[in-house]
CSV table of C-alpha atoms and ligand atoms in Angstrom, one decimal:
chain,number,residue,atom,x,y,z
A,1,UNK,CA,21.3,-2.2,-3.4
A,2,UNK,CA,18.7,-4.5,-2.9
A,3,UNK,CA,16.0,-4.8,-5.6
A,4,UNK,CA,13.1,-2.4,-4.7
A,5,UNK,CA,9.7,-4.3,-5.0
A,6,UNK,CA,6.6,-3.0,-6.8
A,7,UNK,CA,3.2,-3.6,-5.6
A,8,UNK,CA,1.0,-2.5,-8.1
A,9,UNK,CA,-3.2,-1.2,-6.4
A,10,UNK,CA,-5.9,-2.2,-8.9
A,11,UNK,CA,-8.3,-0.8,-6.4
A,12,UNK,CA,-9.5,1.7,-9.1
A,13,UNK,CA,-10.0,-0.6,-11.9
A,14,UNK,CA,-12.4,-1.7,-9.6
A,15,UNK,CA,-13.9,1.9,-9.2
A,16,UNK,CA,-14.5,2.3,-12.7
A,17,UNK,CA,-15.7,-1.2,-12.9
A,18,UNK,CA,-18.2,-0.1,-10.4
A,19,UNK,CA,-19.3,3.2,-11.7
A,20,UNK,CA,-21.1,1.4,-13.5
A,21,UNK,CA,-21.9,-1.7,-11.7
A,22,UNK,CA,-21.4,-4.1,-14.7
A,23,UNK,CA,-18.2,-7.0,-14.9
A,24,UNK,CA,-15.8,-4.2,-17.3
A,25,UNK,CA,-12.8,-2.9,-16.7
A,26,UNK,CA,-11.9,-6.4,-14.9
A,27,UNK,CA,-9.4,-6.0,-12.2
A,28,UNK,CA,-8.1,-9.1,-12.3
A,29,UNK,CA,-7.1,-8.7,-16.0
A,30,UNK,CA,-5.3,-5.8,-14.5
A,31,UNK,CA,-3.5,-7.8,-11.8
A,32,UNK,CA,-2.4,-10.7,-14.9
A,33,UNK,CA,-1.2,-7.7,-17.0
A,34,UNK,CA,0.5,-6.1,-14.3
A,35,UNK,CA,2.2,-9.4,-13.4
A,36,UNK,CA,3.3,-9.2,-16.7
A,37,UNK,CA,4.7,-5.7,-16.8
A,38,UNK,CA,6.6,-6.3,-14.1
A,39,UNK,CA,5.2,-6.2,-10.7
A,40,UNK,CA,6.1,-7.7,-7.8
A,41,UNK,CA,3.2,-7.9,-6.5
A,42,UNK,CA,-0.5,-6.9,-6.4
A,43,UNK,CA,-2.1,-4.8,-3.8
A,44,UNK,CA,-5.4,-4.6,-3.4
A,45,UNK,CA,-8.4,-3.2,-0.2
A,46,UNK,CA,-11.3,-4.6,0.4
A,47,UNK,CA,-13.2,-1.5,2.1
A,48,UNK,CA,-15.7,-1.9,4.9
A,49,UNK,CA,-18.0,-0.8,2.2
A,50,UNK,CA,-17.0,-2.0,-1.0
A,51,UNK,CA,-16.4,0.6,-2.8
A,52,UNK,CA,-14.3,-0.8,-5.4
A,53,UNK,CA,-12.7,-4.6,-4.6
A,54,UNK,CA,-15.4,-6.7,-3.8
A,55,UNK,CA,-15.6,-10.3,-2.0
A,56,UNK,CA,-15.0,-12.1,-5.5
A,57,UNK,CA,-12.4,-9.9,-6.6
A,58,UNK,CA,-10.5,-11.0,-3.6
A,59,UNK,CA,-11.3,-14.7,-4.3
A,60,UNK,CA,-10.3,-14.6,-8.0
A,61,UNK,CA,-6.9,-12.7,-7.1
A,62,UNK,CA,-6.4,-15.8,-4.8
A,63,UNK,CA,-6.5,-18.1,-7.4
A,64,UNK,CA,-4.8,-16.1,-10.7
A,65,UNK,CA,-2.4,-14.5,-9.3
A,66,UNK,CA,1.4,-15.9,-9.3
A,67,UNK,CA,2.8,-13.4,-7.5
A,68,UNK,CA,2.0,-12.3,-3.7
A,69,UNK,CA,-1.3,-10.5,-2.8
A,70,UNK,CA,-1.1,-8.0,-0.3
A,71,UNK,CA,-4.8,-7.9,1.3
A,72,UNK,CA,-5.2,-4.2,2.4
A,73,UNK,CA,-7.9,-3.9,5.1
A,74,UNK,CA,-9.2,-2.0,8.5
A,75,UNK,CA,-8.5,-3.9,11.9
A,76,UNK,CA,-12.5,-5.1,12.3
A,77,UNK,CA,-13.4,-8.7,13.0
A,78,UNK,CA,-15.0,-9.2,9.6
A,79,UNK,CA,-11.9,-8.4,7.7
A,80,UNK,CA,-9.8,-10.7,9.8
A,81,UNK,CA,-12.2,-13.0,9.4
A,82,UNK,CA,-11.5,-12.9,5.5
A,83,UNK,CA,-7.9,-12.7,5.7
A,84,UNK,CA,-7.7,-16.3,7.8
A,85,UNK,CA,-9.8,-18.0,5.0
A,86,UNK,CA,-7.3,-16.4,2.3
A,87,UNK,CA,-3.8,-16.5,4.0
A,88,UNK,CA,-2.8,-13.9,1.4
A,89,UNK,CA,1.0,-13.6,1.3
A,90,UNK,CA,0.6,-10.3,2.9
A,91,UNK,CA,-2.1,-8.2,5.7
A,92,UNK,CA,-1.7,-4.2,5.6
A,93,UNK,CA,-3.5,-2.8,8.4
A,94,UNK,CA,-5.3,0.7,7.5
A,95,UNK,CA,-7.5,2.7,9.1
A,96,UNK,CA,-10.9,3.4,7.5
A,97,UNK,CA,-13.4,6.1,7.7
A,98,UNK,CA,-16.9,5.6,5.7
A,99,UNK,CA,-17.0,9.6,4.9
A,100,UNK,CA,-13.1,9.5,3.9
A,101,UNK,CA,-12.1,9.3,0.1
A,102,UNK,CA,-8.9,7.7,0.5
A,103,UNK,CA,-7.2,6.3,3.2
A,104,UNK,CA,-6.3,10.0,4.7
A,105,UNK,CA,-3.7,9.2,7.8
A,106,UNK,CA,-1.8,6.2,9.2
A,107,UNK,CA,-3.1,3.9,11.6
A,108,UNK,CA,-3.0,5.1,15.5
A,109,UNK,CA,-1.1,1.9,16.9
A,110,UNK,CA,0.4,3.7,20.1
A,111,UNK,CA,-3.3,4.5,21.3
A,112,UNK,CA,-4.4,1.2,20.9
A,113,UNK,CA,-0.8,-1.4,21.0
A,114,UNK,CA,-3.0,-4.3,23.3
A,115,UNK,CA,-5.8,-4.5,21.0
A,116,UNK,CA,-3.8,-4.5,17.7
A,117,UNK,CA,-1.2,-6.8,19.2
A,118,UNK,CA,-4.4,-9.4,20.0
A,119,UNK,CA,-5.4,-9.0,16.6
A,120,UNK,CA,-2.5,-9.2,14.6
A,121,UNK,CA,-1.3,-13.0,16.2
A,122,UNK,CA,-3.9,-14.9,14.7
A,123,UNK,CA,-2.5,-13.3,11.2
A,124,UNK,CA,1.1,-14.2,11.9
A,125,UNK,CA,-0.1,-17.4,12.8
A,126,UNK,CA,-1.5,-18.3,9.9
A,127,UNK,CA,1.5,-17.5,7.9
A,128,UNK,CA,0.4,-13.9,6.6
A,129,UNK,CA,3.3,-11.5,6.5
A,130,UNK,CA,1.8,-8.5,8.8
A,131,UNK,CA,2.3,-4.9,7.6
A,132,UNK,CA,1.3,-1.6,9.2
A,133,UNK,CA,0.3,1.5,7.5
A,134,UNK,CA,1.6,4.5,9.7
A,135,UNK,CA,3.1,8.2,9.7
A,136,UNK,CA,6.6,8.5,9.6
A,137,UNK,CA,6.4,9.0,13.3
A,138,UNK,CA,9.2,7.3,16.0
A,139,UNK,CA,6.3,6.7,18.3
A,140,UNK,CA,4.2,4.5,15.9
A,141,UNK,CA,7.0,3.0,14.6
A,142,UNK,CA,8.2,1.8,17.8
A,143,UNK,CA,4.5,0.8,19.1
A,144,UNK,CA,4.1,-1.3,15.6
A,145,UNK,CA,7.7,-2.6,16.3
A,146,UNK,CA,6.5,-3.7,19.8
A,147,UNK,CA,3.3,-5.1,18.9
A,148,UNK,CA,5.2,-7.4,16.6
A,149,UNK,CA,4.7,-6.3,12.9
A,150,UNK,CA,7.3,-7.6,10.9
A,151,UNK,CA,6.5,-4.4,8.4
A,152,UNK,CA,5.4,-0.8,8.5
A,153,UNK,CA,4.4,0.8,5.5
A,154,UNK,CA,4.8,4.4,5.8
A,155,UNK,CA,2.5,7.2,4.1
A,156,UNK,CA,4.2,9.5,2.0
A,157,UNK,CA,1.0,11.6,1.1
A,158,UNK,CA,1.8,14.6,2.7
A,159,UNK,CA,5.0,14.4,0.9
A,160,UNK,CA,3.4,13.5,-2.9
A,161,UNK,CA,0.2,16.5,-1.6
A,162,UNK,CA,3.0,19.2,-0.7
A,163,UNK,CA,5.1,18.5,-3.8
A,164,UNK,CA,1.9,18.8,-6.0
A,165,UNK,CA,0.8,21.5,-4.5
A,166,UNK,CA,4.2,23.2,-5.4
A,167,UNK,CA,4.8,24.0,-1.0
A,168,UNK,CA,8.4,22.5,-2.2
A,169,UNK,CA,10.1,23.4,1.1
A,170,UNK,CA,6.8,21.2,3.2
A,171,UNK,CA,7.7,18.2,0.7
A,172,UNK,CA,11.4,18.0,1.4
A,173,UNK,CA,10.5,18.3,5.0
A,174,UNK,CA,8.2,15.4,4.7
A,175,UNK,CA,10.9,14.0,2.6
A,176,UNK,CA,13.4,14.4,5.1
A,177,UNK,CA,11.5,12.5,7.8
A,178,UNK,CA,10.4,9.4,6.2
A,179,UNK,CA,14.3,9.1,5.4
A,180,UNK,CA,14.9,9.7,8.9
A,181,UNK,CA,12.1,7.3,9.9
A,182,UNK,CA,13.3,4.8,7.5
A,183,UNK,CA,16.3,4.2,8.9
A,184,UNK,CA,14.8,4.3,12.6
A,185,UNK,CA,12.3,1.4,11.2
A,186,UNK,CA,15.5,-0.3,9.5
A,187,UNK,CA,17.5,-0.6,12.4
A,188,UNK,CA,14.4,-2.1,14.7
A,189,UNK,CA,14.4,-5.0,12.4
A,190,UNK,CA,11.6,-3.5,11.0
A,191,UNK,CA,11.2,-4.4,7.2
A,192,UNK,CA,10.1,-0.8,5.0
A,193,UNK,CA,7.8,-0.6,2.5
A,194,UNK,CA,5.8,3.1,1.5
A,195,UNK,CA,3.5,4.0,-0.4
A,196,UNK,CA,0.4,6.5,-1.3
A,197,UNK,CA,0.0,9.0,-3.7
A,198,UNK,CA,3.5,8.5,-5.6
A,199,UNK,CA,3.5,9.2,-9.3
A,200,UNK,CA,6.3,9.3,-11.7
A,201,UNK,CA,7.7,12.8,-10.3
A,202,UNK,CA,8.2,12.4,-6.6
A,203,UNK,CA,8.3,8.0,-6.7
A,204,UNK,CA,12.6,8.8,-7.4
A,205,UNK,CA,13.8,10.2,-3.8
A,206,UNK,CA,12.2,7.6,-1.8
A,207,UNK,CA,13.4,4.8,-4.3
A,208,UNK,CA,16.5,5.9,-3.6
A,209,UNK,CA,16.1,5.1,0.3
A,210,UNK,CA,18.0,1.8,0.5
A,211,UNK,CA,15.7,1.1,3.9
A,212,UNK,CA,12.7,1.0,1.6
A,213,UNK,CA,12.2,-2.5,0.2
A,214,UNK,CA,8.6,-1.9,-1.4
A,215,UNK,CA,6.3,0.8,-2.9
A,216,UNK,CA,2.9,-0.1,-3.4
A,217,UNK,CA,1.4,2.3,-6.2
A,218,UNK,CA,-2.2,2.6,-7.5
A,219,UNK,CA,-4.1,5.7,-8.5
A,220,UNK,CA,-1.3,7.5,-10.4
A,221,UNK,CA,-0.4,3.7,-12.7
A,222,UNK,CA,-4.4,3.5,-13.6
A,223,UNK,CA,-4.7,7.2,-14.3
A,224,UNK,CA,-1.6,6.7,-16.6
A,225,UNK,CA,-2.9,3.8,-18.1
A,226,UNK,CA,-5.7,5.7,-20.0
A,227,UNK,CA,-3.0,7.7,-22.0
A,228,UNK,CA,-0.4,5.1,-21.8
A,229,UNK,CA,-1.8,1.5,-21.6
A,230,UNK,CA,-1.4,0.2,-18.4
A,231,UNK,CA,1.7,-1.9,-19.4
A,232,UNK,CA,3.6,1.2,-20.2
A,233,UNK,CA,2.4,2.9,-17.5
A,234,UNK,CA,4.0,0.4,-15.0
A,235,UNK,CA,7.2,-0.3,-17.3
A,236,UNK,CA,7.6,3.6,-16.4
A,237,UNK,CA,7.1,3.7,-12.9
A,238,UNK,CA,10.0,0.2,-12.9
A,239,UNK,CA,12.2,2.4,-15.0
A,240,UNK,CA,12.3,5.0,-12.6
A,241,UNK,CA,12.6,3.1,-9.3
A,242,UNK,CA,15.5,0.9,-10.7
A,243,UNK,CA,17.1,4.2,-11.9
A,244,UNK,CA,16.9,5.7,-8.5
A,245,UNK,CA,18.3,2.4,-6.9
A,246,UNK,CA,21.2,2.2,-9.4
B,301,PXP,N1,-0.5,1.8,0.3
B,301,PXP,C1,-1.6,1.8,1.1
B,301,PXP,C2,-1.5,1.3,2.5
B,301,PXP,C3,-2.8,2.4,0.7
B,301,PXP,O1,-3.9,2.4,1.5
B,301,PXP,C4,-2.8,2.9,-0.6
B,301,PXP,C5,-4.1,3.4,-1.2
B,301,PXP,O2,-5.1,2.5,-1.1
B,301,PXP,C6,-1.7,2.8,-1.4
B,301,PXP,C7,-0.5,2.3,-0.9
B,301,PXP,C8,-1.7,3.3,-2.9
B,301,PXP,O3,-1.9,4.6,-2.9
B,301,PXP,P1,-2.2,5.3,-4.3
B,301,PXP,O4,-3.4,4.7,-4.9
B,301,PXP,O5,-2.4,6.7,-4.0
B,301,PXP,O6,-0.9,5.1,-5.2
């Protein structure tokens, strides 16, 4: 099977780091050591209200990093704004809410195909790799397929909530339809990446999907990096994902 990318999230260095509003924990440390451990890439969103990556962060990951930066960020003219000055390697649209704590659902792209088709071309134009972040749901995928993404990322938070909530039965459910929706993406043309919420005991079954070509990872790796150092923590999360591909 293909090798199965890992984008590592910083985004919560970045909280801490902001907690209290000083220059430590530095996220782009985090990005160089992450490089190091063994990602494939650095993820990393710039909210509408900066909650955690800031302007400068996105700057300095620009200029350290040797492997690809996937720019997270809503569909607003500000944040596309930022994107055509950076040409990151990669664009994930996600929808944002100011009251939300995390980014909660996928994005609507059925509801609103014209507008996100408009604002999309300028980003394929200038060479950014467009991703969507969406349900594992046949009617997104097919509107994010027609709109011309050349990725969909799908959410597997209700399957990582269920499973640690212990409502087994609702995660292999949830389990069973981002395989299903997978392999509808696959065969599209669609490339598959998925991510949110995955830790080190439910990141195995969806490894194992040989559709999915990325998992972009972030709270669970930081959390583990205060018992584990972050290096460790990530070496882990690799061991596991090339287990499950093998
Ligand atoms: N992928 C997308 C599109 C996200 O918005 C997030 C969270 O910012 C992640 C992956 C990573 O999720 P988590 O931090 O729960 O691992």
């Amino acid at each position: 099977m293909t090798h199965l990318r890992l984008g590592v999230n910083i985004d919560h260095v970045a909280t801490v780091r902001n907690a209290r509003g000083g220059i430590y924990p530095d996220p782009l440390r985090a990005a160089r050591l992450a490089q190091e451990s063994g990602a494939d890439g650095i993820t990393a969103h710039l909210r509408e209200d900066r909650r955690h990556i800031s302007d400068a962060d996105i700057e300095g990951l620009m200029q350290v990093l040797t492997v690809p930066l996937n720019f997270e960020m809503a569909a607003t003219d500000e944040m596309q704004a930022i994107a055509l000055r950076h040409k990151p390697h990669a664009v994930c649209l996600v929808p944002e809410k100011r009251e939300e704590r995390t980014t909660e659902g996928g994005l609507e792209v059925a509801r609103e195909e014209n507008k996100l088709a408009h604002f999309i071309a300028p980003l394929r134009e200038a060479g950014c790799r467009v991703s969507i972040f969406i349900a594992a749901d046949r009617a997104q995928i097919e509107a994010a397929h027609r709109i011309g993404a050349e990725v969909i990322e799908l959410h597997t938070g209700a399957y990582c909530d269920s499973f640690a909530e212990g409502r087994f039965e609702d995660s292999a459910r949830e389990l069973e339809r981002l395989r299903e929706m997978s392999g509808l993406a696959d065969s599209l043309g669609l490339e598959v990446h998925a991510g949110h919420g995955l830790t080190y005991d439910t990141v195995t079954p969806i490894a194992a999907f040989p559709e999915v070509k990325e998992l972009n990872i972030g709270h669970f790796l930081i959390g583990e990096a205060i018992f584990l150092g972050l290096k460790p923590a990530i070496i882990e999360m690799r061991r596991l994902m090339d287990a499950a591909r093998a």
